[in-house]
mmCIF file with all atom_site columns, C-alpha atoms and ligand atoms in Angstrom:
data_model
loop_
_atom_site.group_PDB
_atom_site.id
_atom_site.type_symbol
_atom_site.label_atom_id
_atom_site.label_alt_id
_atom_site.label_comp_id
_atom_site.label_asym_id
_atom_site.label_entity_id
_atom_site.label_seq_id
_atom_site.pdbx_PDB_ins_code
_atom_site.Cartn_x
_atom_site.Cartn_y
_atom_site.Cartn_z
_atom_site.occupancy
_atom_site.B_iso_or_equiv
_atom_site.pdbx_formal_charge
_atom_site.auth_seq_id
_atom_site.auth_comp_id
_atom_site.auth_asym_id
_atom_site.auth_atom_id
_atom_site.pdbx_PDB_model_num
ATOM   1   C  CA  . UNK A 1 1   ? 0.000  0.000  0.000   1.00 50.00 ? 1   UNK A CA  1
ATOM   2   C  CA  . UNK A 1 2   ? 1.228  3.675  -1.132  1.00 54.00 ? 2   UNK A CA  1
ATOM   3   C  CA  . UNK A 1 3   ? 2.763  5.452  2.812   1.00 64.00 ? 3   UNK A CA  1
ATOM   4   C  CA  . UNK A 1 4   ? 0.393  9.105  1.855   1.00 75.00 ? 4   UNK A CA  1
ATOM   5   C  CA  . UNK A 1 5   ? 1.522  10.196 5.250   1.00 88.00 ? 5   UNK A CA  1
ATOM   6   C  CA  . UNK A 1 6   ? 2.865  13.733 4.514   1.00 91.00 ? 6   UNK A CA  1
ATOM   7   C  CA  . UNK A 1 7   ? 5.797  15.031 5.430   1.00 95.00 ? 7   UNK A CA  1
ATOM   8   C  CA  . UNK A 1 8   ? 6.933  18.652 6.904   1.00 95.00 ? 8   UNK A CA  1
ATOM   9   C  CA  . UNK A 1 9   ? 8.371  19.469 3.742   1.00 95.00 ? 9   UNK A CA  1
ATOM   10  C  CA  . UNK A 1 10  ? 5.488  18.312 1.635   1.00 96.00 ? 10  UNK A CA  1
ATOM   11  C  CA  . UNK A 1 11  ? 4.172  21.991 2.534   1.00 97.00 ? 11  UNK A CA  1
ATOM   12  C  CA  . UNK A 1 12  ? 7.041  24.164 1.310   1.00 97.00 ? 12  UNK A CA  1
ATOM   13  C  CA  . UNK A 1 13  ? 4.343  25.205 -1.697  1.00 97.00 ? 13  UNK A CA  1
ATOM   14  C  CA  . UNK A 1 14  ? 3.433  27.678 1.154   1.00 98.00 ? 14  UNK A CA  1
ATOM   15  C  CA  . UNK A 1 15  ? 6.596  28.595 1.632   1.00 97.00 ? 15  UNK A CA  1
ATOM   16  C  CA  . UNK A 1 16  ? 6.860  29.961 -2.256  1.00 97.00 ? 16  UNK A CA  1
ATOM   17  C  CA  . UNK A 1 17  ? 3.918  31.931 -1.621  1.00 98.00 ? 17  UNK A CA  1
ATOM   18  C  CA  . UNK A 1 18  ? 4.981  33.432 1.091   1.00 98.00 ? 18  UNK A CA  1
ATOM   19  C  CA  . UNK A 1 19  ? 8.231  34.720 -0.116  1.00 98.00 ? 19  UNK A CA  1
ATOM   20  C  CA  . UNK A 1 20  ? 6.907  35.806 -3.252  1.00 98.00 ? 20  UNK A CA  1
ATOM   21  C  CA  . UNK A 1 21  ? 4.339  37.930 -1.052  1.00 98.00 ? 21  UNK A CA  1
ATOM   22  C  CA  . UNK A 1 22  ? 6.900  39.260 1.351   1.00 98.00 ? 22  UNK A CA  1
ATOM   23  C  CA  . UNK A 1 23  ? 8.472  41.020 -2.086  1.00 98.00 ? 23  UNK A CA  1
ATOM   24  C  CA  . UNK A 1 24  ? 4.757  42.858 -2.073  1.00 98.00 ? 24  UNK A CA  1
ATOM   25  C  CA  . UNK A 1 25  ? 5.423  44.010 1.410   1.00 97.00 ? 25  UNK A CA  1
ATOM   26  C  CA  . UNK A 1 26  ? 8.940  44.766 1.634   1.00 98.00 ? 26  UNK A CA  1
ATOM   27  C  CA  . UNK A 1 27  ? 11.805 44.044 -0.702  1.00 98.00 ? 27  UNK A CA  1
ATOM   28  C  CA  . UNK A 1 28  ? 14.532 43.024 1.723   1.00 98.00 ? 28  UNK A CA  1
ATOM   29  C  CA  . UNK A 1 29  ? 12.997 39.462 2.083   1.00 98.00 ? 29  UNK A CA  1
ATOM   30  C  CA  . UNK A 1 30  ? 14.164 38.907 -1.501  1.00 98.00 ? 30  UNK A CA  1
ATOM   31  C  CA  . UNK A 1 31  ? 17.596 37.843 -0.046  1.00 98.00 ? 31  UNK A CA  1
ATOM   32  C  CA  . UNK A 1 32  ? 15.824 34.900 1.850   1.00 98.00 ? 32  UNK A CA  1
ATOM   33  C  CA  . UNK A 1 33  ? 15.042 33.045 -1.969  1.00 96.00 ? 33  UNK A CA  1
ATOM   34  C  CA  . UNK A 1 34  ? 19.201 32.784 -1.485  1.00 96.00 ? 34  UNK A CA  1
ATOM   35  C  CA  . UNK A 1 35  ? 18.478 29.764 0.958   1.00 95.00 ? 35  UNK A CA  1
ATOM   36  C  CA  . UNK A 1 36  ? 16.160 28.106 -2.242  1.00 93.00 ? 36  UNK A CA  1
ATOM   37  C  CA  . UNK A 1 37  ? 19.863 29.250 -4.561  1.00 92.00 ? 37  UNK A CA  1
ATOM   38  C  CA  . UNK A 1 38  ? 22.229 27.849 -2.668  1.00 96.00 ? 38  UNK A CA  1
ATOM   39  C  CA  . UNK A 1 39  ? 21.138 24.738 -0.792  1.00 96.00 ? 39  UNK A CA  1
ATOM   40  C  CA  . UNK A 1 40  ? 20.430 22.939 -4.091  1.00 96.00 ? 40  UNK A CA  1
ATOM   41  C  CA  . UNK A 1 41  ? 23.829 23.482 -5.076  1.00 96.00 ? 41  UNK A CA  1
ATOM   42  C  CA  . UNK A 1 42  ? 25.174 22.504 -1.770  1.00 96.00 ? 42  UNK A CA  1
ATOM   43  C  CA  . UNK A 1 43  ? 22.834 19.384 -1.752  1.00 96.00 ? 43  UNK A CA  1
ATOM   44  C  CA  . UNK A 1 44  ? 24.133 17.980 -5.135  1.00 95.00 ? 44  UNK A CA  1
ATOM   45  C  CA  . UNK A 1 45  ? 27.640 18.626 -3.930  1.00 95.00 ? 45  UNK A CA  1
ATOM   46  C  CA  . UNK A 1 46  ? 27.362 17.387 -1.034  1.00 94.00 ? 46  UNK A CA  1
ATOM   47  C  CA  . UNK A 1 47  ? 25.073 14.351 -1.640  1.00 92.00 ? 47  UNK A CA  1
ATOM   48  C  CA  . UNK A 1 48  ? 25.873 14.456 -5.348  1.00 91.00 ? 48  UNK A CA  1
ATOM   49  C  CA  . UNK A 1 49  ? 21.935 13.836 -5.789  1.00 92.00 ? 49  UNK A CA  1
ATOM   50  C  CA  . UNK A 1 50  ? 18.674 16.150 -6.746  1.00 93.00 ? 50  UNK A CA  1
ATOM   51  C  CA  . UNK A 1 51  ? 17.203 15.697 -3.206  1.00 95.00 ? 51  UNK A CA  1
ATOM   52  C  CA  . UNK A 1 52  ? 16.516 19.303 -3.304  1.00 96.00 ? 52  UNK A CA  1
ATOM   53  C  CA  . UNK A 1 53  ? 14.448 19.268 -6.322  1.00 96.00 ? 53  UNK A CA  1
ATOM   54  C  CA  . UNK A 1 54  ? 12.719 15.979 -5.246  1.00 95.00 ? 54  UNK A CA  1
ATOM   55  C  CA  . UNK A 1 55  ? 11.366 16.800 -2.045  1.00 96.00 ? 55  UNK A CA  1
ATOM   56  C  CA  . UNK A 1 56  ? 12.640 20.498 -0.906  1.00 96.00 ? 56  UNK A CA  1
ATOM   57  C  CA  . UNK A 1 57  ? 11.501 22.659 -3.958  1.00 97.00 ? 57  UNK A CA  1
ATOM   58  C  CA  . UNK A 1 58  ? 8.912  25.075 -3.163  1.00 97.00 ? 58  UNK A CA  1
ATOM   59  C  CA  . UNK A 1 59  ? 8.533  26.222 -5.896  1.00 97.00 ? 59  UNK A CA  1
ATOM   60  C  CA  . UNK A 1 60  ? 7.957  22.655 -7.811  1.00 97.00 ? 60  UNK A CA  1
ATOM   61  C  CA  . UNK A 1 61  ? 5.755  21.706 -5.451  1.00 97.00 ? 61  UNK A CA  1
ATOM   62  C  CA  . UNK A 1 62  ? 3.351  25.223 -6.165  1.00 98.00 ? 62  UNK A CA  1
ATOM   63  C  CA  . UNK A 1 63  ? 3.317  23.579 -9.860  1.00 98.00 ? 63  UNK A CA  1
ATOM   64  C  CA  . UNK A 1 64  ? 2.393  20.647 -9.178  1.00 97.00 ? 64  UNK A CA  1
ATOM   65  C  CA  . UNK A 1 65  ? -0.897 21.886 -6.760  1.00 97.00 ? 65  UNK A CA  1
ATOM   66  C  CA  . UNK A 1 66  ? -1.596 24.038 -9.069  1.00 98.00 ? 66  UNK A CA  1
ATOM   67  C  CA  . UNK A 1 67  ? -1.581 22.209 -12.392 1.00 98.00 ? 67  UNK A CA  1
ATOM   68  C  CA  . UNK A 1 68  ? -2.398 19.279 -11.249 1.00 96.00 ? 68  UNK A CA  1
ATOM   69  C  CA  . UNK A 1 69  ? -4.697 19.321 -7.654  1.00 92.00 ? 69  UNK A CA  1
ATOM   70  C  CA  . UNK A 1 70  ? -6.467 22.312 -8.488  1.00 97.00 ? 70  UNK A CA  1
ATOM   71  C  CA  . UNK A 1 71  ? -6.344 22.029 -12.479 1.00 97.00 ? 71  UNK A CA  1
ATOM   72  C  CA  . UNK A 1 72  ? -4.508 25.274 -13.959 1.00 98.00 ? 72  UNK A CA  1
ATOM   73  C  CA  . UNK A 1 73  ? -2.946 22.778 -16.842 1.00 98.00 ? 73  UNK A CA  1
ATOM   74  C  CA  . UNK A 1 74  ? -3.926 21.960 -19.976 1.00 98.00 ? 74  UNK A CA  1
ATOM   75  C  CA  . UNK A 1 75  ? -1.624 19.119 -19.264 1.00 97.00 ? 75  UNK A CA  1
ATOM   76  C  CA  . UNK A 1 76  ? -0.302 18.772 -22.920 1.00 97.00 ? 76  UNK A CA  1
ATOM   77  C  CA  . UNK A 1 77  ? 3.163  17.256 -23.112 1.00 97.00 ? 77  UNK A CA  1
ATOM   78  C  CA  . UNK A 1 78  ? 6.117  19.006 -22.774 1.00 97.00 ? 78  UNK A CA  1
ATOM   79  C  CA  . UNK A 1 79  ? 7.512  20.118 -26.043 1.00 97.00 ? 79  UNK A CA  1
ATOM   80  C  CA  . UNK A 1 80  ? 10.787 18.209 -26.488 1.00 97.00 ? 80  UNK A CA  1
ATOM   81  C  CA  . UNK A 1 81  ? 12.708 21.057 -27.080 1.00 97.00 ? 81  UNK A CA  1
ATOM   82  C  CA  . UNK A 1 82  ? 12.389 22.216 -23.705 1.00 96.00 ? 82  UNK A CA  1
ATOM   83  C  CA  . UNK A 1 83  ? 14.316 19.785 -22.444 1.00 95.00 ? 83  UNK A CA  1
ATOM   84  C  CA  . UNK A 1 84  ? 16.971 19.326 -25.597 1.00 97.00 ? 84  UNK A CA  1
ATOM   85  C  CA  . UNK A 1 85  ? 20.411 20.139 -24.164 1.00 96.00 ? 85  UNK A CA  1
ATOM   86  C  CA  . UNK A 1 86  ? 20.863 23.178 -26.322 1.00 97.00 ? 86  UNK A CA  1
ATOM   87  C  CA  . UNK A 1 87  ? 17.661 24.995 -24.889 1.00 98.00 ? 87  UNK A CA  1
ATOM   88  C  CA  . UNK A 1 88  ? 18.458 23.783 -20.734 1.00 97.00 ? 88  UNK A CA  1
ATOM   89  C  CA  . UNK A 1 89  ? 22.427 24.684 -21.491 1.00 97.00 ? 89  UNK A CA  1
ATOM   90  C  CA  . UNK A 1 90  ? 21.411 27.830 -23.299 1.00 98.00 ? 90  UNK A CA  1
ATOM   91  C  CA  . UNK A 1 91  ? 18.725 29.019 -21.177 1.00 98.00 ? 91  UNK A CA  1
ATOM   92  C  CA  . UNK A 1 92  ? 21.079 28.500 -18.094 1.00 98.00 ? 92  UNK A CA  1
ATOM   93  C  CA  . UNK A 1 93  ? 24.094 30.647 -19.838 1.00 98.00 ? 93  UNK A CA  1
ATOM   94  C  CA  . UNK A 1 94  ? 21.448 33.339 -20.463 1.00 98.00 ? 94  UNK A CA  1
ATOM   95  C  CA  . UNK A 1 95  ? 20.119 33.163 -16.811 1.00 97.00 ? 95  UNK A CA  1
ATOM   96  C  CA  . UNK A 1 96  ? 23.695 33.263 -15.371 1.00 97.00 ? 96  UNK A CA  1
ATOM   97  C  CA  . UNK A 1 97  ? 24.854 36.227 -17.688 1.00 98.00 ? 97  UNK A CA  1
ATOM   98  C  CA  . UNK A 1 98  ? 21.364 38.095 -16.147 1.00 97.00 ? 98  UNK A CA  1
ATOM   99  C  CA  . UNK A 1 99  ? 22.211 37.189 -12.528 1.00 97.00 ? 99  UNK A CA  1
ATOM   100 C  CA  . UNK A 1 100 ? 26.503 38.608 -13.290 1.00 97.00 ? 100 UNK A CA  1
ATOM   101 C  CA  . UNK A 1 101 ? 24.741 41.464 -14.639 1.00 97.00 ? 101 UNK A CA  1
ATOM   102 C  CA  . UNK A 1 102 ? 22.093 42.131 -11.440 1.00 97.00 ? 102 UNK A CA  1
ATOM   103 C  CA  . UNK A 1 103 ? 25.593 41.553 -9.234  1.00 97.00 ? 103 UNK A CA  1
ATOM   104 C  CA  . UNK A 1 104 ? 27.178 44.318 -11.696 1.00 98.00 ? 104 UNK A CA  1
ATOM   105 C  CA  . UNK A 1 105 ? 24.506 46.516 -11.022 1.00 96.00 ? 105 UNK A CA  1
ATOM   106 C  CA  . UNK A 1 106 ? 24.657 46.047 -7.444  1.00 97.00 ? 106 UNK A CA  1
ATOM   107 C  CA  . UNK A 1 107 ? 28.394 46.726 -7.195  1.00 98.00 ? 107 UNK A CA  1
ATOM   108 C  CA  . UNK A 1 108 ? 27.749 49.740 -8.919  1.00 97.00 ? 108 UNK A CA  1
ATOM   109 C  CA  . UNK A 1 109 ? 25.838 51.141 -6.287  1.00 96.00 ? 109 UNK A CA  1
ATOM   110 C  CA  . UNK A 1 110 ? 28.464 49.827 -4.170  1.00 96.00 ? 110 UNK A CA  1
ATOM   111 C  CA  . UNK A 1 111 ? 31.048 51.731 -5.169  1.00 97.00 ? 111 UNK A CA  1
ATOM   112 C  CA  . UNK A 1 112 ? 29.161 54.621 -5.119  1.00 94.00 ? 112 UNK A CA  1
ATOM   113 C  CA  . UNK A 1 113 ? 29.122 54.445 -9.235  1.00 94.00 ? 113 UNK A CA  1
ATOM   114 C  CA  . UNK A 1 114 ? 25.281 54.818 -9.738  1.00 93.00 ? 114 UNK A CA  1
ATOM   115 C  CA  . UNK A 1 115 ? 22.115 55.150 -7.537  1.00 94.00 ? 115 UNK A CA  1
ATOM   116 C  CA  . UNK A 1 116 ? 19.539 52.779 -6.374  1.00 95.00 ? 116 UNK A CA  1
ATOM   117 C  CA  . UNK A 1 117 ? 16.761 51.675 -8.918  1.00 95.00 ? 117 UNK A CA  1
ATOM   118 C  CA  . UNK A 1 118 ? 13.562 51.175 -6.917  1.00 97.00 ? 118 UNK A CA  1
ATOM   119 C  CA  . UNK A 1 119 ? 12.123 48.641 -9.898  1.00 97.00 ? 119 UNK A CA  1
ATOM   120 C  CA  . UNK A 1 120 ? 11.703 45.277 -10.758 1.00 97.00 ? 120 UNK A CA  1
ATOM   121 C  CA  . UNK A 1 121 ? 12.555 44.217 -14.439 1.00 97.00 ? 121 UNK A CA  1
ATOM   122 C  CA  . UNK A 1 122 ? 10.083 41.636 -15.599 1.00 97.00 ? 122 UNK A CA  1
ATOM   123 C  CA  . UNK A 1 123 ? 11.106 39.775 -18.260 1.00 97.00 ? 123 UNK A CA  1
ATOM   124 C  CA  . UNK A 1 124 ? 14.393 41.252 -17.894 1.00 95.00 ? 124 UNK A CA  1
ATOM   125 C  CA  . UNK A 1 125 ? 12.847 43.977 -20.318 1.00 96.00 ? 125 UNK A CA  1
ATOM   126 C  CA  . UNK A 1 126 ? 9.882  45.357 -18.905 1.00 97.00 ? 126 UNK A CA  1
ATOM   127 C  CA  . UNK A 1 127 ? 10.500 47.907 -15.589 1.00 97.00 ? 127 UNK A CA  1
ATOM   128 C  CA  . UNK A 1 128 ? 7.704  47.917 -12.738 1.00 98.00 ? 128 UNK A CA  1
ATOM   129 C  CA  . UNK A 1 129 ? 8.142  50.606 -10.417 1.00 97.00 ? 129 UNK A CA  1
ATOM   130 C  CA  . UNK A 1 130 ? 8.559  48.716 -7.089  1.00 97.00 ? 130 UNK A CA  1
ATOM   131 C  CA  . UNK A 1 131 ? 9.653  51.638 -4.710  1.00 96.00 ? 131 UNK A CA  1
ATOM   132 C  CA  . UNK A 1 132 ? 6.867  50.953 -1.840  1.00 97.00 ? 132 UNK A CA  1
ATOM   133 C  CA  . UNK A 1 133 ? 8.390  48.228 -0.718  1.00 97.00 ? 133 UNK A CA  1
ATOM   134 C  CA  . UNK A 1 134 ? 11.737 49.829 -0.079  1.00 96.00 ? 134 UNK A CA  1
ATOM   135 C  CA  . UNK A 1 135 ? 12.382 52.842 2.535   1.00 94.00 ? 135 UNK A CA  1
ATOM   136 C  CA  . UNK A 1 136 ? 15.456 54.908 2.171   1.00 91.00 ? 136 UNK A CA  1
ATOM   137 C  CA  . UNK A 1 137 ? 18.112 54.482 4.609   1.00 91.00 ? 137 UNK A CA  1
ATOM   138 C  CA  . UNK A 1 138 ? 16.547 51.236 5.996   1.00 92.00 ? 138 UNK A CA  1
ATOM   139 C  CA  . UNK A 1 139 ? 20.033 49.188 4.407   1.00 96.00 ? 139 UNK A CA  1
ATOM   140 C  CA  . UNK A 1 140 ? 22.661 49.924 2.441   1.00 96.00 ? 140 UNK A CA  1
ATOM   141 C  CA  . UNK A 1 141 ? 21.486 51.117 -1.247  1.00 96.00 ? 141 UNK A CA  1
ATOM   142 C  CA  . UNK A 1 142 ? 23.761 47.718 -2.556  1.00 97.00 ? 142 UNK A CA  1
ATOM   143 C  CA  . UNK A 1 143 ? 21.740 45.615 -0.491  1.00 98.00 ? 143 UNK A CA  1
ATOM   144 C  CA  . UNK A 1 144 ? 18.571 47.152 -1.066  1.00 98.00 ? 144 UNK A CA  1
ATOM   145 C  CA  . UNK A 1 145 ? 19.676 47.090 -5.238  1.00 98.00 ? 145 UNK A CA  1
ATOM   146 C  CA  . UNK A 1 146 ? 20.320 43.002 -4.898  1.00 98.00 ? 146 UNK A CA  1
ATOM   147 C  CA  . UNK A 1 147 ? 17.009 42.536 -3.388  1.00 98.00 ? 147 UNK A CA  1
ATOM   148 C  CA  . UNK A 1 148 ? 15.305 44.355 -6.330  1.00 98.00 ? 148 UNK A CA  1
ATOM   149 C  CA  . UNK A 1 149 ? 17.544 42.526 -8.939  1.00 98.00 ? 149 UNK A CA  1
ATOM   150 C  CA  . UNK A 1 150 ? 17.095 39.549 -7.367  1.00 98.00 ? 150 UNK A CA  1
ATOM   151 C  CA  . UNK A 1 151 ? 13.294 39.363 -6.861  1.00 98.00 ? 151 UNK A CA  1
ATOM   152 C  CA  . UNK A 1 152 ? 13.129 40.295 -10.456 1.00 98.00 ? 152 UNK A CA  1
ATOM   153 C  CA  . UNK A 1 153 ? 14.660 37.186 -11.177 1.00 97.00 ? 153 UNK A CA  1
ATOM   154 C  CA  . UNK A 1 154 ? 12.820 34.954 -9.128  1.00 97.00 ? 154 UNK A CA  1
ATOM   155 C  CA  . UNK A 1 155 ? 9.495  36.702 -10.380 1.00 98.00 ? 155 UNK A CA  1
ATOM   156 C  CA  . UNK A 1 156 ? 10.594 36.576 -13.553 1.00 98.00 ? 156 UNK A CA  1
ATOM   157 C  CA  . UNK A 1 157 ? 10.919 32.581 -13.282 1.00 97.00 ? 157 UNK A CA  1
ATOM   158 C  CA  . UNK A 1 158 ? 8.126  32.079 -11.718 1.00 98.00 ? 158 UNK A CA  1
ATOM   159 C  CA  . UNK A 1 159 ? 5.843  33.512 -14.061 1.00 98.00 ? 159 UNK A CA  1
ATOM   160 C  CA  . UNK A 1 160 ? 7.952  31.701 -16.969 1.00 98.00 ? 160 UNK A CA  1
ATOM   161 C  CA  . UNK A 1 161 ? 7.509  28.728 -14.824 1.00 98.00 ? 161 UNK A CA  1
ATOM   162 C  CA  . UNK A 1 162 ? 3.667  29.568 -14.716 1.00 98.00 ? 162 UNK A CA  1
ATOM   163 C  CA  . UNK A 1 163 ? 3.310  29.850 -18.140 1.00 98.00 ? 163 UNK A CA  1
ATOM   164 C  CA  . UNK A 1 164 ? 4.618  26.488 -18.923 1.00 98.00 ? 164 UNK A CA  1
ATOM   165 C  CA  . UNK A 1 165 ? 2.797  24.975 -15.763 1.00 98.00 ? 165 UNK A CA  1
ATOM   166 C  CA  . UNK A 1 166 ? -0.590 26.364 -17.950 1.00 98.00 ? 166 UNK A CA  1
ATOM   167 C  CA  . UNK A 1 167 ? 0.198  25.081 -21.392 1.00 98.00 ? 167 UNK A CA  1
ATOM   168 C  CA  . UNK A 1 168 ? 2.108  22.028 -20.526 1.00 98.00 ? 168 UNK A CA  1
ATOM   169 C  CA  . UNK A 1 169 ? 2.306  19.864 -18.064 1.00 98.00 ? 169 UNK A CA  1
ATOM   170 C  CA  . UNK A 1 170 ? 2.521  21.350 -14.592 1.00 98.00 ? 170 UNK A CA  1
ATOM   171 C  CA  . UNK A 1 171 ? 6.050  20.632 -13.689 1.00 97.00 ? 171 UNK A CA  1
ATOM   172 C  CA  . UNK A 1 172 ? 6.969  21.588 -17.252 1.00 98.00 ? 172 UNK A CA  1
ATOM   173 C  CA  . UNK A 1 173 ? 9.518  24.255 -15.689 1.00 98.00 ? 173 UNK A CA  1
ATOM   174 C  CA  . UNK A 1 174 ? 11.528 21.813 -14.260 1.00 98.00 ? 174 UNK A CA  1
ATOM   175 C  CA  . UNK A 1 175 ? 12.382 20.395 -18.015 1.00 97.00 ? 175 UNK A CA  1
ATOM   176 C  CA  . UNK A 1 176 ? 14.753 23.659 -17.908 1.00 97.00 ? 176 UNK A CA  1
ATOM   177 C  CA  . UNK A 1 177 ? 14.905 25.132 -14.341 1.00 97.00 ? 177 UNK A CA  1
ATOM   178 C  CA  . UNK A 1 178 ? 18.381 26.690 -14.483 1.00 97.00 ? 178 UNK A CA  1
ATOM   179 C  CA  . UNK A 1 179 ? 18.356 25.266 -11.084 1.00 97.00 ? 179 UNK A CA  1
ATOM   180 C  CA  . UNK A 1 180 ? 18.128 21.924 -12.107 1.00 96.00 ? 180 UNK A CA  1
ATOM   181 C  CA  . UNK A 1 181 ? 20.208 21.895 -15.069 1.00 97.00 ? 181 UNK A CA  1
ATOM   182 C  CA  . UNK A 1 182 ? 23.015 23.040 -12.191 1.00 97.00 ? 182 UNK A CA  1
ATOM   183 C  CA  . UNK A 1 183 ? 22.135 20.354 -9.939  1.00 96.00 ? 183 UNK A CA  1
ATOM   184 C  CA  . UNK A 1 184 ? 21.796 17.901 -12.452 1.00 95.00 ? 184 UNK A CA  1
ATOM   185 C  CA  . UNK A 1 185 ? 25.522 18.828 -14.035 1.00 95.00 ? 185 UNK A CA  1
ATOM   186 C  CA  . UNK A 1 186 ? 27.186 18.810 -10.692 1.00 95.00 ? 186 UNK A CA  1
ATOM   187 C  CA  . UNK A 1 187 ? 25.306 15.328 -10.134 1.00 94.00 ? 187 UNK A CA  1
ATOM   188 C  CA  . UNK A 1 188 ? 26.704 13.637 -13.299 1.00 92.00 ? 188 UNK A CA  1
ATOM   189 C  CA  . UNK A 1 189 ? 29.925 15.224 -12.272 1.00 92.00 ? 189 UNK A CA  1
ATOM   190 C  CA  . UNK A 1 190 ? 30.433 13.581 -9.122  1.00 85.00 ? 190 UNK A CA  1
ATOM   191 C  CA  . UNK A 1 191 ? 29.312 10.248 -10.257 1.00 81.00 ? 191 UNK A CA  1
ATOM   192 C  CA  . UNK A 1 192 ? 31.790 10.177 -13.252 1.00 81.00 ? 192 UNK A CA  1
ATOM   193 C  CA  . UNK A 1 193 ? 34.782 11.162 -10.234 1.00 77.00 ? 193 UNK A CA  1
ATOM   194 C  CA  . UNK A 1 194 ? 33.144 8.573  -8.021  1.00 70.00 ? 194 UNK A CA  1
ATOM   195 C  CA  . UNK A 1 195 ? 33.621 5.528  -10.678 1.00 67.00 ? 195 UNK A CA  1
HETATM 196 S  S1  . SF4 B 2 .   ? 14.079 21.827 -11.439 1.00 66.66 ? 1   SF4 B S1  1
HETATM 197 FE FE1 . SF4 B 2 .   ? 13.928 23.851 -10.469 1.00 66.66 ? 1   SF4 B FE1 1
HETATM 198 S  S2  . SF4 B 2 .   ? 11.755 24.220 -10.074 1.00 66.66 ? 1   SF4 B S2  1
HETATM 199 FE FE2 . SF4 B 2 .   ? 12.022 22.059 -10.563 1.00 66.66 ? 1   SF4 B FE2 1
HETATM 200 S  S3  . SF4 B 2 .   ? 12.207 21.067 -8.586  1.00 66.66 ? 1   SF4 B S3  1
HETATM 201 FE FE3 . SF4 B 2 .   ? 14.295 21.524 -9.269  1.00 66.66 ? 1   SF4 B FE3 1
HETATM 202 S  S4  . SF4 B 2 .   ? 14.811 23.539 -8.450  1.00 66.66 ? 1   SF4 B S4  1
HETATM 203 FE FE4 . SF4 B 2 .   ? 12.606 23.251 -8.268  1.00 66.66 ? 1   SF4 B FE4 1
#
């Protein structure tokens, strides 16, 4: 018989909706999605295995309520080139070249080179004027600067992440999650060292 008995972090769906509310509220909580950036990493180093993605994701787990409890999917499969190499490896170069460029920005205000852009970029094109969320002087302008960078990034996946979770099938993100494709790499890594 299937165990159903669920498991603390069988509920970190709520988790992604909190975090992506606390960016409503105030933008300094953007630096808590570092926790869902790093530990994946650190799990498939560690563990060399996709534990993270399999039972800790967040994120995942909103996709799969959503699509597939609650019926936001059409369900249809994902297209293959989603997952071809070219598209995950490509999409992942793009994403890291936009995350070097949000830590440019933010060393810019940094150094004193340029001034604090109260705005989230969604899309990585289109700017949203974000500045309630952010009072002057509450932290340094380069911390305040990563957390609007960065919570346009983690928006800007969800939503991508959305859109595929409509079309396709709900975890049809996943095919390409830059965060995966990482995880995955460093996983294939260590068990080509280990033999
Ligand atoms: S591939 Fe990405 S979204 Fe999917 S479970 Fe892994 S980290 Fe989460």
């Amino acid at each position: 018989m299937a165990n159903n008995k669920k498991r603390w972090y069988d509920y970190l769906w709520i988790w992604s909706i909190i975090y992506f509310s606390l960016g409503f509220f105030n933008i300094l909580f953007a630096w808590l999605g570092m926790v869902d950036f790093l530990l994946p990493l650190l799990i498939a180093l560690i563990g060399g295995n996709k534990w993270f993605c399999n039972n800790l994701c967040g994120r995942g787990q909103l996709f799969s309520l959503l699509g597939g409890k609650l019926g936001f999917s059409l369900k249809r499969p994902t297209p293959k080139w989603m997952s071809s190499k070219w598209f995950r490896y490509g999409f992942l170069v793009f994403f890291l070249a936009m995350f070097g460029n949000m830590v440019f920005q933010t060393y810019l205000i940094f150094a004193g080179a340029d001034s604090l852009r109260e705005v989230i970029k969604l899309f990585w094109t289109i700017k949203v004027p974000w500045g309630w969320t952010y009072t002057a002087g509450l932290a340094p302008g380069w911390v305040a600067q990563f957390s609007f960078g960065f919570y346009s990034l983690m928006l800007t996946s969800l939503l991508l992440g959305l859109l595929a979770m409509v079309f396709f099938r709900p975890r049809s993100w996943c095919a390409f999650c830059p965060m995966g494709t990482m995880t995955q790499g460093i996983c294939k890594l260590k068990n080509k060292v280990r033999k």
